[in-house]
């Protein structure tokens, strides 16, 4: 039997109708669920809302071998657009059977009673994923709200030729990272080790995650918001200090100027995720064969932990009339060797399932990293050390506040701790305004 969320968690996550209306863009249409109850007249039909490319090709493999359970993939927009659409559909009782959901969106979906608890079907799947990844789909409870699909473990990318030229060590600690940044600036003021960018809060969230941050936690029916906890303050102080002294650049990522800096060697390194090779191949094409990947620097020598930047899951909705069948497909999609191989090939994801992170399509390093043939072997070792993240029901508010407050602080080289306090207070006030019982 598929149960509802535990009552305490539902209370902690629960939004009032007025709060939902305030947080969502009203009026989004829905094609509704095309599920049908099993009968002798034909197969079960499941609808899957997702944005990753090629999922229809992966579903076709399932459909060919499972004639009694047929899955139709309906392509959707990513991020807030899909989140809004599926919640709106659920309020009308017409959500799809399955939905691709980013990890940080799961608390919002649970709070709006969109997702089913599939622990009775897929609770035993936990051993197939890194503990830190699995915790993100359980929200720290005994429930299972989704099956992990892909992940984005953080790593350190650097130009091997320029590190050698300037006598830099590949940093194993953040203290060494700072030393590299300062040494480089002292030897060549035209170059920076890297930049601090506020236009994608996901990177900062992953760095805080590595340091042990727990931004949202629950106790009974109450939330605690701690975006300014000691771990996050440590991360903010570190990067703010580097920016203030000019040891690293303060320009945003994903701009033409940023791409040029990576391509011409003005910036020698980038803290990014396992998907970085695709970005580097387009942003810094002349660096092919010159970059290498290493584990993320650690706060304490000898530690071995990383954060994550990105990643999504496959969830079953409460509206589905065939939850068991939907859960069966979700587990197959993200753990079956043939399915995961197709996900890597056709959807370009880095699989969350640990057994799928080496071999098959990941036997060969990305073309851009042909100089590092063990790229995916090393990536799998790093992914296994992913720390758990603690998400809440208003991540979008926190991310928006981060982009504004840290964007200004970076450009003006002012206090990052003051910016962090602004993010905390904005996020806390937003949750209170939505009717949550909350402290911070």
Tab-separated table of C-alpha atoms in Angstrom:
chain	number	residue	atom	x	y	z
A	1	UNK	CA	0.000	0.000	0.000
A	2	UNK	CA	1.244	3.475	-0.868
A	3	UNK	CA	0.756	5.731	2.106
A	4	UNK	CA	0.519	9.463	2.595
A	5	UNK	CA	3.439	11.336	4.187
A	6	UNK	CA	3.782	11.045	7.950
A	7	UNK	CA	1.442	13.490	9.625
A	8	UNK	CA	4.224	15.432	11.358
A	9	UNK	CA	6.072	15.994	8.095
A	10	UNK	CA	2.889	16.998	6.291
A	11	UNK	CA	2.211	19.563	9.000
A	12	UNK	CA	5.726	20.902	8.770
A	13	UNK	CA	5.564	21.040	4.989
A	14	UNK	CA	1.957	22.115	4.736
A	15	UNK	CA	1.132	25.335	2.916
A	16	UNK	CA	-2.180	27.098	3.321
A	17	UNK	CA	-4.250	27.622	0.188
A	18	UNK	CA	-3.543	31.330	0.376
A	19	UNK	CA	0.173	30.666	0.594
A	20	UNK	CA	0.069	28.384	-2.421
A	21	UNK	CA	-1.733	31.054	-4.374
A	22	UNK	CA	0.894	33.578	-3.363
A	23	UNK	CA	3.769	31.342	-4.391
A	24	UNK	CA	2.521	29.902	-7.646
A	25	UNK	CA	1.728	31.462	-10.951
A	26	UNK	CA	-1.971	30.821	-11.348
A	27	UNK	CA	-3.720	29.636	-14.456
A	28	UNK	CA	-1.206	27.148	-15.845
A	29	UNK	CA	-2.921	24.574	-18.000
A	30	UNK	CA	-2.585	20.833	-17.668
A	31	UNK	CA	-3.017	17.976	-20.083
A	32	UNK	CA	-3.960	15.824	-17.099
A	33	UNK	CA	-3.245	12.220	-16.326
A	34	UNK	CA	-4.030	9.623	-18.938
A	35	UNK	CA	-3.813	6.757	-16.468
A	36	UNK	CA	-6.377	4.039	-16.621
A	37	UNK	CA	-7.150	1.424	-14.036
A	38	UNK	CA	-5.816	-2.018	-14.987
A	39	UNK	CA	-8.324	-4.131	-16.832
A	40	UNK	CA	-8.488	-7.032	-19.218
A	41	UNK	CA	-9.328	-4.627	-22.047
A	42	UNK	CA	-5.817	-3.295	-22.436
A	43	UNK	CA	-2.568	-2.144	-20.846
A	44	UNK	CA	-2.069	0.426	-18.112
A	45	UNK	CA	-1.144	3.823	-19.557
A	46	UNK	CA	1.173	6.136	-17.604
A	47	UNK	CA	2.070	9.744	-18.366
A	48	UNK	CA	5.511	11.087	-17.461
A	49	UNK	CA	6.189	14.846	-17.427
A	50	UNK	CA	9.902	15.500	-17.899
A	51	UNK	CA	12.375	17.853	-19.554
A	52	UNK	CA	15.527	15.762	-20.106
A	53	UNK	CA	16.138	15.086	-23.810
A	54	UNK	CA	15.717	11.596	-25.178
A	55	UNK	CA	13.515	10.235	-22.377
A	56	UNK	CA	10.945	9.161	-24.932
A	57	UNK	CA	13.599	6.901	-26.470
A	58	UNK	CA	14.368	5.397	-23.069
A	59	UNK	CA	10.672	4.879	-22.367
A	60	UNK	CA	10.361	3.094	-25.723
A	61	UNK	CA	12.725	0.400	-24.408
A	62	UNK	CA	10.409	-0.126	-21.444
A	63	UNK	CA	7.286	-0.130	-23.592
A	64	UNK	CA	8.700	-2.813	-25.876
A	65	UNK	CA	9.425	-5.192	-22.981
A	66	UNK	CA	6.395	-4.268	-20.812
A	67	UNK	CA	3.319	-4.469	-23.036
A	68	UNK	CA	0.971	-4.287	-20.060
A	69	UNK	CA	2.388	-0.965	-18.766
A	70	UNK	CA	2.885	1.694	-21.423
A	71	UNK	CA	4.580	5.020	-20.649
A	72	UNK	CA	4.133	8.232	-22.623
A	73	UNK	CA	6.700	10.984	-22.046
A	74	UNK	CA	5.328	14.517	-22.357
A	75	UNK	CA	8.149	17.072	-22.740
A	76	UNK	CA	7.939	19.987	-20.319
A	77	UNK	CA	9.831	23.135	-19.458
A	78	UNK	CA	12.389	22.811	-16.674
A	79	UNK	CA	12.500	24.370	-13.215
A	80	UNK	CA	9.834	26.721	-11.916
A	81	UNK	CA	7.611	26.292	-14.980
A	82	UNK	CA	7.210	22.558	-14.445
A	83	UNK	CA	6.918	22.943	-10.680
A	84	UNK	CA	4.072	25.413	-11.090
A	85	UNK	CA	2.339	23.348	-13.750
A	86	UNK	CA	2.356	20.078	-11.827
A	87	UNK	CA	1.123	21.698	-8.588
A	88	UNK	CA	-1.668	23.424	-10.489
A	89	UNK	CA	-2.621	20.119	-12.125
A	90	UNK	CA	-2.567	18.327	-8.766
A	91	UNK	CA	-4.919	20.899	-7.251
A	92	UNK	CA	-7.330	20.034	-10.050
A	93	UNK	CA	-6.834	16.290	-9.485
A	94	UNK	CA	-5.216	15.796	-12.884
A	95	UNK	CA	-1.480	15.521	-12.309
A	96	UNK	CA	0.472	13.049	-14.468
A	97	UNK	CA	1.484	9.669	-13.107
A	98	UNK	CA	5.175	10.547	-12.978
A	99	UNK	CA	7.185	13.748	-12.930
A	100	UNK	CA	10.862	14.586	-13.238
A	101	UNK	CA	11.661	16.671	-10.159
A	102	UNK	CA	14.829	18.437	-9.098
A	103	UNK	CA	15.918	17.440	-5.605
A	104	UNK	CA	15.405	20.914	-4.178
A	105	UNK	CA	11.821	20.930	-5.503
A	106	UNK	CA	10.737	17.812	-3.622
A	107	UNK	CA	9.788	19.556	-0.341
A	108	UNK	CA	7.583	21.999	-2.249
A	109	UNK	CA	5.856	19.154	-4.084
A	110	UNK	CA	5.356	17.182	-0.865
A	111	UNK	CA	4.011	20.257	0.924
A	112	UNK	CA	1.366	20.584	-1.752
A	113	UNK	CA	0.393	16.893	-1.514
A	114	UNK	CA	1.555	16.239	-5.068
A	115	UNK	CA	3.736	13.175	-4.457
A	116	UNK	CA	2.990	9.658	-3.274
A	117	UNK	CA	5.114	7.795	-0.753
A	118	UNK	CA	6.435	4.780	-2.677
A	119	UNK	CA	8.479	3.301	0.167
A	120	UNK	CA	6.410	0.102	0.087
A	121	UNK	CA	7.506	-0.466	-3.498
A	122	UNK	CA	10.931	1.097	-3.781
A	123	UNK	CA	12.269	1.591	-0.271
A	124	UNK	CA	14.806	-1.179	-0.801
A	125	UNK	CA	16.429	0.824	-3.601
A	126	UNK	CA	18.434	2.885	-1.115
A	127	UNK	CA	21.538	0.720	-1.472
A	128	UNK	CA	21.800	1.600	-5.157
A	129	UNK	CA	22.629	5.253	-4.445
A	130	UNK	CA	25.090	7.262	-2.372
A	131	UNK	CA	23.554	7.887	1.073
A	132	UNK	CA	23.684	11.655	0.592
A	133	UNK	CA	21.710	11.364	-2.653
A	134	UNK	CA	19.123	8.953	-1.226
A	135	UNK	CA	18.444	11.233	1.735
A	136	UNK	CA	17.307	13.940	-0.673
A	137	UNK	CA	14.384	11.811	-1.892
A	138	UNK	CA	13.297	10.752	1.609
A	139	UNK	CA	13.482	14.232	3.182
A	140	UNK	CA	15.049	12.539	6.188
A	141	UNK	CA	11.967	10.394	6.913
A	142	UNK	CA	10.947	6.797	6.365
A	143	UNK	CA	9.000	7.827	3.272
A	144	UNK	CA	10.338	7.656	-0.302
A	145	UNK	CA	9.064	10.432	-2.551
A	146	UNK	CA	11.137	9.748	-5.674
A	147	UNK	CA	13.892	7.627	-7.193
A	148	UNK	CA	17.161	9.501	-7.837
A	149	UNK	CA	17.889	9.911	-11.530
A	150	UNK	CA	20.997	12.023	-12.017
A	151	UNK	CA	23.461	13.863	-9.804
A	152	UNK	CA	26.031	16.633	-10.020
A	153	UNK	CA	28.921	15.986	-7.618
A	154	UNK	CA	31.262	18.952	-7.272
A	155	UNK	CA	34.867	18.732	-8.480
A	156	UNK	CA	37.859	20.958	-9.122
A	157	UNK	CA	38.800	21.664	-12.746
A	158	UNK	CA	42.106	23.259	-13.683
A	159	UNK	CA	44.457	24.034	-16.597
A	160	UNK	CA	47.342	21.590	-16.248
A	161	UNK	CA	49.738	23.559	-18.466
A	162	UNK	CA	49.217	26.839	-16.634
A	163	UNK	CA	49.398	25.239	-13.196
A	164	UNK	CA	52.778	23.863	-14.236
A	165	UNK	CA	53.891	27.207	-15.681
A	166	UNK	CA	53.137	29.087	-12.452
A	167	UNK	CA	54.275	26.321	-10.102
A	168	UNK	CA	50.833	25.840	-8.560
A	169	UNK	CA	49.797	22.773	-6.594
A	170	UNK	CA	46.455	21.092	-7.190
A	171	UNK	CA	44.781	22.113	-3.922
A	172	UNK	CA	43.642	19.368	-1.589
A	173	UNK	CA	42.445	21.865	1.041
A	174	UNK	CA	40.742	25.231	0.819
A	175	UNK	CA	43.772	26.798	2.531
A	176	UNK	CA	45.897	25.535	-0.358
A	177	UNK	CA	43.301	26.882	-2.783
A	178	UNK	CA	43.707	30.333	-1.231
A	179	UNK	CA	47.500	30.037	-1.420
A	180	UNK	CA	47.298	29.139	-5.117
A	181	UNK	CA	45.039	32.116	-5.794
A	182	UNK	CA	47.345	34.541	-3.989
A	183	UNK	CA	50.515	33.131	-5.533
A	184	UNK	CA	49.122	33.393	-9.045
A	185	UNK	CA	48.052	37.011	-8.582
A	186	UNK	CA	51.492	37.826	-7.194
A	187	UNK	CA	53.235	36.356	-10.220
A	188	UNK	CA	50.877	37.520	-12.975
A	189	UNK	CA	48.293	40.195	-12.244
A	190	UNK	CA	46.566	39.523	-15.563
A	191	UNK	CA	45.380	36.102	-14.391
A	192	UNK	CA	43.017	34.768	-11.721
A	193	UNK	CA	42.656	31.291	-10.297
A	194	UNK	CA	38.871	31.542	-10.677
A	195	UNK	CA	35.900	33.834	-10.114
A	196	UNK	CA	33.084	34.090	-7.602
A	197	UNK	CA	29.716	34.182	-9.318
A	198	UNK	CA	26.307	34.832	-7.782
A	199	UNK	CA	24.185	34.146	-10.862
A	200	UNK	CA	23.667	30.473	-9.997
A	201	UNK	CA	23.018	29.799	-6.313
A	202	UNK	CA	23.350	26.069	-6.894
A	203	UNK	CA	27.139	26.222	-6.768
A	204	UNK	CA	27.199	28.071	-3.439
A	205	UNK	CA	24.593	25.642	-2.083
A	206	UNK	CA	26.828	22.724	-3.017
A	207	UNK	CA	29.843	24.322	-1.362
A	208	UNK	CA	27.836	24.924	1.807
A	209	UNK	CA	26.583	21.333	1.615
A	210	UNK	CA	30.188	20.092	1.525
A	211	UNK	CA	30.942	22.156	4.643
A	212	UNK	CA	28.055	20.508	6.514
A	213	UNK	CA	25.292	23.092	6.124
A	214	UNK	CA	21.727	22.114	7.003
A	215	UNK	CA	19.646	24.966	5.624
A	216	UNK	CA	16.137	23.637	6.350
A	217	UNK	CA	15.308	21.102	9.053
A	218	UNK	CA	12.079	19.978	10.693
A	219	UNK	CA	11.054	19.044	14.200
A	220	UNK	CA	7.510	17.778	14.482
A	221	UNK	CA	5.357	20.352	12.713
A	222	UNK	CA	7.947	23.148	12.854
A	223	UNK	CA	10.653	24.260	10.441
A	224	UNK	CA	14.032	25.701	11.341
A	225	UNK	CA	15.672	27.915	8.712
A	226	UNK	CA	19.463	28.106	9.051
A	227	UNK	CA	20.877	29.504	5.838
A	228	UNK	CA	23.349	31.431	7.963
A	229	UNK	CA	24.542	28.468	10.034
A	230	UNK	CA	28.193	28.169	11.029
A	231	UNK	CA	29.096	25.991	8.036
A	232	UNK	CA	27.623	28.444	5.548
A	233	UNK	CA	29.208	31.419	7.311
A	234	UNK	CA	32.570	29.683	6.927
A	235	UNK	CA	32.015	29.277	3.184
A	236	UNK	CA	30.768	32.852	2.754
A	237	UNK	CA	33.689	34.301	4.726
A	238	UNK	CA	36.199	32.285	2.689
A	239	UNK	CA	34.945	33.381	-0.714
A	240	UNK	CA	34.161	36.912	0.425
A	241	UNK	CA	37.716	37.302	1.694
A	242	UNK	CA	39.176	36.147	-1.623
A	243	UNK	CA	36.981	38.572	-3.538
A	244	UNK	CA	37.676	41.497	-1.207
A	245	UNK	CA	41.459	41.129	-1.462
A	246	UNK	CA	41.297	40.620	-5.217
A	247	UNK	CA	42.793	37.131	-5.058
A	248	UNK	CA	40.021	35.900	-7.374
A	249	UNK	CA	37.802	37.670	-9.884
A	250	UNK	CA	34.283	38.864	-9.054
A	251	UNK	CA	32.595	38.463	-12.433
A	252	UNK	CA	29.578	36.188	-13.092
A	253	UNK	CA	29.687	32.870	-14.916
A	254	UNK	CA	28.092	32.047	-18.252
A	255	UNK	CA	28.814	35.390	-19.902
A	256	UNK	CA	30.891	35.894	-23.082
A	257	UNK	CA	33.597	37.508	-20.924
A	258	UNK	CA	33.653	34.483	-18.604
A	259	UNK	CA	33.933	32.066	-21.526
A	260	UNK	CA	36.773	34.110	-23.001
A	261	UNK	CA	38.616	34.083	-19.667
A	262	UNK	CA	38.397	30.288	-19.510
A	263	UNK	CA	39.398	29.928	-23.144
A	264	UNK	CA	42.429	32.217	-23.124
A	265	UNK	CA	43.710	31.198	-19.682
A	266	UNK	CA	42.851	34.388	-17.846
A	267	UNK	CA	41.116	32.042	-15.392
A	268	UNK	CA	42.991	28.847	-14.611
A	269	UNK	CA	40.372	26.871	-12.678
A	270	UNK	CA	36.674	26.336	-12.132
A	271	UNK	CA	34.857	24.710	-9.221
A	272	UNK	CA	32.051	22.890	-10.993
A	273	UNK	CA	30.185	19.589	-11.270
A	274	UNK	CA	30.585	16.373	-13.210
A	275	UNK	CA	28.765	17.926	-16.171
A	276	UNK	CA	31.450	20.623	-16.622
A	277	UNK	CA	33.121	18.992	-19.671
A	278	UNK	CA	30.134	19.930	-21.829
A	279	UNK	CA	30.331	23.558	-20.726
A	280	UNK	CA	34.101	23.741	-21.161
A	281	UNK	CA	33.968	22.231	-24.644
A	282	UNK	CA	31.725	25.052	-25.820
A	283	UNK	CA	33.037	27.907	-23.650
A	284	UNK	CA	36.760	27.105	-23.827
A	285	UNK	CA	37.301	25.040	-26.996
A	286	UNK	CA	41.019	25.846	-27.245
A	287	UNK	CA	41.579	24.227	-23.843
A	288	UNK	CA	40.736	20.725	-25.033
A	289	UNK	CA	43.262	18.272	-23.611
A	290	UNK	CA	44.708	20.932	-21.283
A	291	UNK	CA	42.191	20.720	-18.418
A	292	UNK	CA	42.061	18.057	-15.720
A	293	UNK	CA	39.667	17.179	-12.916
A	294	UNK	CA	40.464	16.534	-9.254
A	295	UNK	CA	38.446	16.109	-6.046
A	296	UNK	CA	37.107	19.237	-4.414
A	297	UNK	CA	39.469	20.850	-1.863
A	298	UNK	CA	38.597	19.914	1.727
A	299	UNK	CA	38.131	22.066	4.803
A	300	UNK	CA	40.283	19.700	6.841
A	301	UNK	CA	43.232	17.775	5.427
A	302	UNK	CA	42.379	14.120	4.989
A	303	UNK	CA	38.623	14.593	4.719
A	304	UNK	CA	36.817	13.202	1.701
A	305	UNK	CA	33.455	14.822	1.047
A	306	UNK	CA	31.851	16.787	-1.766
A	307	UNK	CA	28.696	18.736	-2.400
A	308	UNK	CA	26.423	18.627	-5.425
A	309	UNK	CA	25.258	21.103	-8.027
A	310	UNK	CA	22.144	19.972	-9.846
A	311	UNK	CA	20.399	16.650	-10.170
A	312	UNK	CA	16.862	15.339	-10.473
A	313	UNK	CA	14.624	12.414	-9.610
A	314	UNK	CA	11.584	10.517	-10.885
A	315	UNK	CA	8.545	10.871	-8.625
A	316	UNK	CA	5.112	9.229	-8.582
A	317	UNK	CA	2.177	11.565	-8.011
A	318	UNK	CA	-0.668	11.107	-5.569
A	319	UNK	CA	-3.115	11.502	-8.464
A	320	UNK	CA	-1.848	8.443	-10.311
A	321	UNK	CA	-4.410	5.630	-10.415
A	322	UNK	CA	-1.605	3.150	-11.022
A	323	UNK	CA	0.989	4.051	-8.423
A	324	UNK	CA	2.535	0.595	-8.168
A	325	UNK	CA	3.073	0.436	-11.930
A	326	UNK	CA	4.470	3.976	-11.932
A	327	UNK	CA	6.863	3.119	-9.105
A	328	UNK	CA	7.974	0.036	-11.014
A	329	UNK	CA	8.831	2.175	-14.045
A	330	UNK	CA	10.616	4.819	-11.931
A	331	UNK	CA	12.857	2.176	-10.378
A	332	UNK	CA	13.564	0.533	-13.750
A	333	UNK	CA	14.346	3.866	-15.400
A	334	UNK	CA	16.995	4.771	-12.851
A	335	UNK	CA	18.573	1.431	-11.917
A	336	UNK	CA	18.169	-1.056	-14.780
A	337	UNK	CA	21.509	-1.313	-16.658
A	338	UNK	CA	19.904	-1.015	-20.090
A	339	UNK	CA	17.757	1.920	-19.026
A	340	UNK	CA	20.586	3.812	-17.345
A	341	UNK	CA	22.878	3.208	-20.311
A	342	UNK	CA	20.203	4.766	-22.505
A	343	UNK	CA	19.845	7.693	-20.089
A	344	UNK	CA	23.556	8.383	-20.387
A	345	UNK	CA	23.545	8.040	-24.178
A	346	UNK	CA	20.252	9.719	-25.073
A	347	UNK	CA	19.568	12.074	-22.157
A	348	UNK	CA	23.182	13.060	-21.397
A	349	UNK	CA	22.806	12.594	-17.643
A	350	UNK	CA	25.330	11.513	-15.060
A	351	UNK	CA	23.409	8.684	-13.374
A	352	UNK	CA	22.750	8.746	-9.651
A	353	UNK	CA	22.878	4.936	-9.439
A	354	UNK	CA	26.383	4.079	-8.255
A	355	UNK	CA	26.670	0.896	-10.338
A	356	UNK	CA	26.069	2.921	-13.495
A	357	UNK	CA	28.723	5.578	-12.921
A	358	UNK	CA	31.475	3.578	-14.605
A	359	UNK	CA	31.493	1.222	-17.557
A	360	UNK	CA	29.257	1.236	-20.588
A	361	UNK	CA	28.847	4.699	-22.031
A	362	UNK	CA	31.033	6.032	-19.209
A	363	UNK	CA	33.961	3.715	-19.968
A	364	UNK	CA	35.625	6.443	-22.006
A	365	UNK	CA	36.495	9.895	-20.740
A	366	UNK	CA	34.724	12.898	-22.261
A	367	UNK	CA	36.438	13.869	-25.504
A	368	UNK	CA	37.473	17.200	-23.988
A	369	UNK	CA	39.297	15.262	-21.230
A	370	UNK	CA	40.959	12.660	-23.446
A	371	UNK	CA	44.155	13.430	-21.513
A	372	UNK	CA	42.487	12.009	-18.365
A	373	UNK	CA	41.290	8.523	-19.381
A	374	UNK	CA	40.171	7.633	-15.830
A	375	UNK	CA	37.859	10.671	-15.659
A	376	UNK	CA	34.699	8.699	-14.874
A	377	UNK	CA	36.454	6.282	-12.547
A	378	UNK	CA	37.594	9.228	-10.461
A	379	UNK	CA	34.191	10.913	-10.793
A	380	UNK	CA	32.455	7.827	-9.368
A	381	UNK	CA	34.753	7.840	-6.337
A	382	UNK	CA	33.965	11.513	-5.752
A	383	UNK	CA	30.219	11.009	-6.248
A	384	UNK	CA	30.187	8.344	-3.529
A	385	UNK	CA	31.270	11.000	-1.007
A	386	UNK	CA	28.351	13.377	-1.679
A	387	UNK	CA	27.138	14.982	1.543
A	388	UNK	CA	23.380	15.130	2.209
A	389	UNK	CA	21.534	18.336	1.431
A	390	UNK	CA	18.638	19.722	3.476
A	391	UNK	CA	16.112	21.486	1.254
A	392	UNK	CA	12.959	23.357	2.227
A	393	UNK	CA	9.690	24.508	0.661
A	394	UNK	CA	10.909	27.948	-0.510
A	395	UNK	CA	14.253	27.266	-2.155
A	396	UNK	CA	13.342	29.602	-5.006
A	397	UNK	CA	12.986	32.514	-2.587
A	398	UNK	CA	16.372	31.756	-1.039
A	399	UNK	CA	18.051	31.433	-4.442
A	400	UNK	CA	16.553	34.716	-5.636
A	401	UNK	CA	17.689	36.489	-2.469
A	402	UNK	CA	21.175	34.992	-2.875
A	403	UNK	CA	21.486	36.188	-6.458
A	404	UNK	CA	20.541	39.726	-5.434
A	405	UNK	CA	22.465	40.068	-2.150
A	406	UNK	CA	25.610	38.163	-3.142
A	407	UNK	CA	25.594	39.666	-6.617
A	408	UNK	CA	25.860	43.142	-5.110
A	409	UNK	CA	28.424	42.063	-2.525
A	410	UNK	CA	30.631	40.429	-5.165
A	411	UNK	CA	30.544	43.391	-7.522
A	412	UNK	CA	31.194	45.882	-4.708
A	413	UNK	CA	33.659	43.598	-2.872
A	414	UNK	CA	31.701	44.099	0.338
A	415	UNK	CA	30.856	41.841	3.294
A	416	UNK	CA	29.565	38.415	2.283
A	417	UNK	CA	28.354	37.714	5.822
A	418	UNK	CA	26.005	40.699	5.611
A	419	UNK	CA	24.719	39.327	2.304
A	420	UNK	CA	24.191	35.921	3.911
A	421	UNK	CA	22.216	37.513	6.748
A	422	UNK	CA	19.968	39.161	4.159
A	423	UNK	CA	19.316	35.805	2.495
A	424	UNK	CA	18.479	34.222	5.852
A	425	UNK	CA	16.073	36.965	6.887
A	426	UNK	CA	14.366	37.081	3.477
A	427	UNK	CA	13.862	33.313	3.425
A	428	UNK	CA	12.642	33.204	7.022
A	429	UNK	CA	10.186	36.067	6.493
A	430	UNK	CA	8.837	34.403	3.357
A	431	UNK	CA	8.127	31.144	5.181
A	432	UNK	CA	6.385	32.991	8.014
A	433	UNK	CA	4.253	34.893	5.519
A	434	UNK	CA	3.173	31.583	3.993
A	435	UNK	CA	1.893	30.352	7.332
A	436	UNK	CA	4.622	27.912	8.313
A	437	UNK	CA	5.527	27.370	11.942
A	438	UNK	CA	9.144	28.378	11.731
A	439	UNK	CA	12.185	29.512	13.682
A	440	UNK	CA	15.552	30.736	12.564
